[in-house]
Amino acid sequence: MTTSTSPQAGTRIHTIAVVGYGSQGRAHALNLRDSGYDVVVGLRPGGPTEARAQADGFVVKPPAEAVRDADLVAVLVPDMVQKKLYEEVLAPNMKQGACLLFAHGLNIHYGMITPREDLDVVLVAPKGPGALVRREYEIGRGVPCIWAVHQDRSGHAEQFALDYAAGLGGARANLIRTTFREETETDLFGEQAVLCGGASSLVQAGFEVLVEAGYQPEIAYYEVLHELKLIVDLFYEGGITRMLEFVSETAQYGDYVSGPRVIDASVKQRMKEVLKDIQDGTFTRNWIAEYEAGLPNYKRYRQADLDHPIEKVGRELRAKMVWLQQQSADQPQSQRTAAA
């Protein structure tokens, strides 16, 4: 069942151009349309997502045309293409006094995009992947959203951000005000130190320690990667408290005495160094240089991860997990992948 959240009376946001139709773009467009907004999707003609947006019933136009009459333009394309998109397409074609919306503040916070003076500039970031944003909306709930205002030229930018978040279903759950700086820096830190960089490096190191000690790679895979989902699900449902409720006393004692030996004060200090690189712009400058050079190091790092022995073992073991194959068949890749 879809529960509509109509635009507030008096709002001047009627037409929204969603530029990009990946995981978040599709969810935003569908939810906003079901909430009563006139939504047009801006995509490169002949691109991989054009047919899907059309199949979903949207009017699809090239981005320059899509944004021309829009009251609000939602930029939902990857970070590293946003600057060029804004300078070559959005800035010359957005109407006077429109609202420019981002789901991640990187380009604004680090000054890669300097918005036109007449535009309202806001941020709305659902705290979940696109598939979850859509699914929760359809069943009458919502995913929490954080929101921020960077530039308020109309005097109504805050309301526009709140209306947009409500249109996604976020007001049914929780809306938290933030800043572009806070959202950007905490998001990057979380990805690098814990969620992606930290977690994957911890898993790889644990696998290597067990295999080098003579244990079977298959057993090592199950212990340090496969079962991690069980723990993360408990974290997600009720924090560390819930995890401690559901693991054995032996596991709890090991947590208390060995966790701090692995993640000690030196790790926290290095996390602070990661955060400093994010705060002073070092990470973003390096990432821009890497992108402009054609991603040579990025490709090398990625290939090293793909070639790690845990990946070969994992592919073989997952091939025998029938339930995973069923999940993959039921859920298209574009819905499973979260936007960065």
Tab-separated table of N, CA and C in Angstrom, residues 114-180:
chain	number	residue	atom	x	y	z
A	114	THR	N	30.233	26.072	-7.055
A	114	THR	CA	29.814	27.340	-6.464
A	114	THR	C	28.463	27.686	-7.073
A	115	PRO	N	27.391	27.499	-6.327
A	115	PRO	CA	26.054	27.676	-6.904
A	115	PRO	C	25.768	29.121	-7.302
A	116	ARG	N	24.929	29.275	-8.285
A	116	ARG	CA	24.456	30.600	-8.655
A	116	ARG	C	23.856	31.305	-7.444
A	117	GLU	N	24.025	32.612	-7.385
A	117	GLU	CA	23.579	33.387	-6.229
A	117	GLU	C	22.068	33.352	-6.032
A	118	ASP	N	21.305	33.165	-7.104
A	118	ASP	CA	19.847	33.237	-6.987
A	118	ASP	C	19.213	31.936	-6.516
A	119	LEU	N	19.991	30.863	-6.413
A	119	LEU	CA	19.436	29.545	-6.107
A	119	LEU	C	19.398	29.269	-4.607
A	120	ASP	N	18.342	28.605	-4.169
A	120	ASP	CA	18.370	27.954	-2.867
A	120	ASP	C	19.161	26.664	-3.030
A	121	VAL	N	19.967	26.307	-2.028
A	121	VAL	CA	20.784	25.090	-2.101
A	121	VAL	C	20.589	24.305	-0.810
A	122	VAL	N	20.088	23.080	-0.943
A	122	VAL	CA	19.772	22.265	0.238
A	122	VAL	C	20.296	20.849	0.042
A	123	LEU	N	20.266	20.119	1.144
A	123	LEU	CA	20.685	18.722	1.145
A	123	LEU	C	19.614	17.891	1.839
A	124	VAL	N	19.261	16.738	1.245
A	124	VAL	CA	18.397	15.746	1.890
A	124	VAL	C	19.020	14.383	1.619
A	125	ALA	N	19.398	13.680	2.692
A	125	ALA	CA	20.087	12.393	2.544
A	125	ALA	C	19.356	11.324	3.358
A	126	PRO	N	18.639	10.421	2.685
A	126	PRO	CA	18.039	9.289	3.407
A	126	PRO	C	19.135	8.381	3.955
A	127	LYS	N	18.939	7.860	5.150
A	127	LYS	CA	19.954	7.005	5.757
A	127	LYS	C	19.656	5.537	5.453
A	128	GLY	N	19.707	5.226	4.166
A	128	GLY	CA	19.484	3.864	3.719
A	128	GLY	C	19.589	3.796	2.210
A	129	PRO	N	19.832	2.602	1.662
A	129	PRO	CA	19.914	2.442	0.209
A	129	PRO	C	18.566	2.681	-0.453
A	130	GLY	N	18.612	2.935	-1.758
A	130	GLY	CA	17.399	3.270	-2.487
A	130	GLY	C	16.298	2.227	-2.376
A	131	ALA	N	16.666	0.953	-2.429
A	131	ALA	CA	15.650	-0.097	-2.352
A	131	ALA	C	14.887	-0.015	-1.038
A	132	LEU	N	15.591	0.285	0.062
A	132	LEU	CA	14.932	0.404	1.358
A	132	LEU	C	14.068	1.658	1.412
A	133	VAL	N	14.556	2.760	0.850
A	133	VAL	CA	13.788	4.006	0.817
A	133	VAL	C	12.453	3.779	0.109
A	134	ARG	N	12.485	3.049	-0.987
A	134	ARG	CA	11.260	2.783	-1.732
A	134	ARG	C	10.357	1.795	-0.999
A	135	ARG	N	10.939	0.716	-0.504
A	135	ARG	CA	10.137	-0.329	0.143
A	135	ARG	C	9.436	0.201	1.392
A	136	GLU	N	10.141	0.972	2.209
A	136	GLU	CA	9.529	1.509	3.418
A	136	GLU	C	8.402	2.487	3.088
A	137	TYR	N	8.587	3.261	2.044
A	137	TYR	CA	7.534	4.192	1.623
A	137	TYR	C	6.288	3.430	1.193
A	138	GLU	N	6.480	2.384	0.415
A	138	GLU	CA	5.340	1.641	-0.124
A	138	GLU	C	4.490	0.990	0.956
A	139	ILE	N	5.099	0.625	2.075
A	139	ILE	CA	4.331	-0.024	3.138
A	139	ILE	C	3.868	0.980	4.192
A	140	GLY	N	4.020	2.269	3.888
A	140	GLY	CA	3.483	3.287	4.771
A	140	GLY	C	4.414	3.765	5.852
A	141	ARG	N	5.684	3.399	5.749
A	141	ARG	CA	6.677	3.882	6.714
A	141	ARG	C	7.678	4.769	5.983
A	142	GLY	N	8.847	4.958	6.549
A	142	GLY	CA	9.848	5.791	5.899
A	142	GLY	C	11.219	5.545	6.484
A	143	VAL	N	12.228	5.990	5.758
A	143	VAL	CA	13.620	5.910	6.204
A	143	VAL	C	14.025	7.284	6.735
A	144	PRO	N	14.681	7.348	7.891
A	144	PRO	CA	15.112	8.653	8.420
A	144	PRO	C	15.961	9.416	7.401
A	145	CYS	N	15.814	10.732	7.419
A	145	CYS	CA	16.598	11.590	6.527
A	145	CYS	C	17.305	12.672	7.342
A	146	ILE	N	18.499	13.028	6.897
A	146	ILE	CA	19.146	14.212	7.436
A	146	ILE	C	19.066	15.301	6.370
A	147	TRP	N	19.016	16.552	6.817
A	147	TRP	CA	18.810	17.643	5.868
A	147	TRP	C	19.603	18.880	6.298
A	148	ALA	N	19.889	19.731	5.323
A	148	ALA	CA	20.683	20.921	5.608
A	148	ALA	C	20.374	21.997	4.579
A	149	VAL	N	20.682	23.218	4.944
A	149	VAL	CA	20.543	24.364	4.038
A	149	VAL	C	21.909	25.017	3.882
A	150	HIS	N	22.336	25.180	2.647
A	150	HIS	CA	23.609	25.854	2.369
A	150	HIS	C	23.376	27.295	1.937
A	151	GLN	N	22.327	27.520	1.160
A	151	GLN	CA	22.071	28.851	0.616
A	151	GLN	C	20.563	29.066	0.581
A	152	ASP	N	20.122	30.133	1.237
A	152	ASP	CA	18.686	30.419	1.323
A	152	ASP	C	18.417	31.791	0.724
A	153	ARG	N	18.103	31.811	-0.551
A	153	ARG	CA	17.860	33.078	-1.227
A	153	ARG	C	16.379	33.454	-1.203
A	154	SER	N	15.499	32.476	-1.132
A	154	SER	CA	14.065	32.740	-1.170
A	154	SER	C	13.476	32.982	0.212
A	155	GLY	N	14.200	32.551	1.254
A	155	GLY	CA	13.638	32.575	2.596
A	155	GLY	C	12.830	31.331	2.918
A	156	HIS	N	12.747	30.401	1.948
A	156	HIS	CA	11.942	29.187	2.132
A	156	HIS	C	12.757	27.906	1.957
A	157	ALA	N	14.076	28.010	1.903
A	157	ALA	CA	14.894	26.829	1.611
A	157	ALA	C	14.687	25.725	2.643
A	158	GLU	N	14.576	26.102	3.901
A	158	GLU	CA	14.369	25.093	4.949
A	158	GLU	C	13.082	24.312	4.691
A	159	GLN	N	12.013	25.020	4.333
A	159	GLN	CA	10.746	24.338	4.074
A	159	GLN	C	10.837	23.434	2.852
A	160	PHE	N	11.585	23.884	1.844
A	160	PHE	CA	11.728	23.045	0.650
A	160	PHE	C	12.427	21.736	0.989
A	161	ALA	N	13.475	21.820	1.816
A	161	ALA	CA	14.182	20.605	2.225
A	161	ALA	C	13.256	19.687	3.014
A	162	LEU	N	12.483	20.263	3.919
A	162	LEU	CA	11.566	19.458	4.724
A	162	LEU	C	10.460	18.850	3.870
A	163	ASP	N	9.945	19.611	2.898
A	163	ASP	CA	8.919	19.075	1.997
A	163	ASP	C	9.464	17.905	1.181
A	164	TYR	N	10.679	18.071	0.686
A	164	TYR	CA	11.295	17.012	-0.112
A	164	TYR	C	11.501	15.759	0.735
A	165	ALA	N	12.025	15.954	1.948
A	165	ALA	CA	12.243	14.813	2.840
A	165	ALA	C	10.928	14.119	3.167
A	166	ALA	N	9.886	14.906	3.378
A	166	ALA	CA	8.575	14.317	3.641
A	166	ALA	C	8.078	13.552	2.420
A	167	GLY	N	8.344	14.085	1.233
A	167	GLY	CA	7.940	13.411	0.009
A	167	GLY	C	8.614	12.067	-0.175
A	168	LEU	N	9.814	11.923	0.407
A	168	LEU	CA	10.512	10.630	0.362
A	168	LEU	C	9.979	9.650	1.399
A	169	GLY	N	9.210	10.168	2.358
A	169	GLY	CA	8.736	9.339	3.461
A	169	GLY	C	9.523	9.534	4.733
A	170	GLY	N	10.530	10.392	4.698
A	170	GLY	CA	11.401	10.555	5.847
A	170	GLY	C	10.706	11.115	7.076
A	171	ALA	N	9.688	11.968	6.863
A	171	ALA	CA	9.000	12.564	8.006
A	171	ALA	C	8.215	11.533	8.805
A	172	ARG	N	7.942	10.379	8.216
A	172	ARG	CA	7.259	9.312	8.949
A	172	ARG	C	8.204	8.641	9.948
A	173	ALA	N	9.495	8.835	9.754
A	173	ALA	CA	10.495	8.175	10.608
A	173	ALA	C	11.193	9.210	11.479
A	174	ASN	N	12.140	9.949	10.919
A	174	ASN	CA	12.885	10.935	11.701
A	174	ASN	C	13.611	11.865	10.748
A	175	LEU	N	13.551	13.154	11.012
A	175	LEU	CA	14.283	14.144	10.246
A	175	LEU	C	15.257	14.849	11.188
A	176	ILE	N	16.524	14.885	10.830
A	176	ILE	CA	17.548	15.491	11.670
A	176	ILE	C	18.262	16.576	10.880
A	177	ARG	N	18.300	17.773	11.446
A	177	ARG	CA	19.008	18.861	10.774
A	177	ARG	C	20.511	18.688	10.955
A	178	THR	N	21.249	18.982	9.904
A	178	THR	CA	22.707	18.902	9.939
A	178	THR	C	23.250	20.078	9.133
A	179	THR	N	24.512	20.024	8.773
A	179	THR	CA	25.120	21.006	7.868
A	179	THR	C	25.794	20.244	6.737
A	180	PHE	N	26.085	20.939	5.653
A	180	PHE	CA	26.804	20.287	4.556
A	180	PHE	C	28.157	19.775	5.067
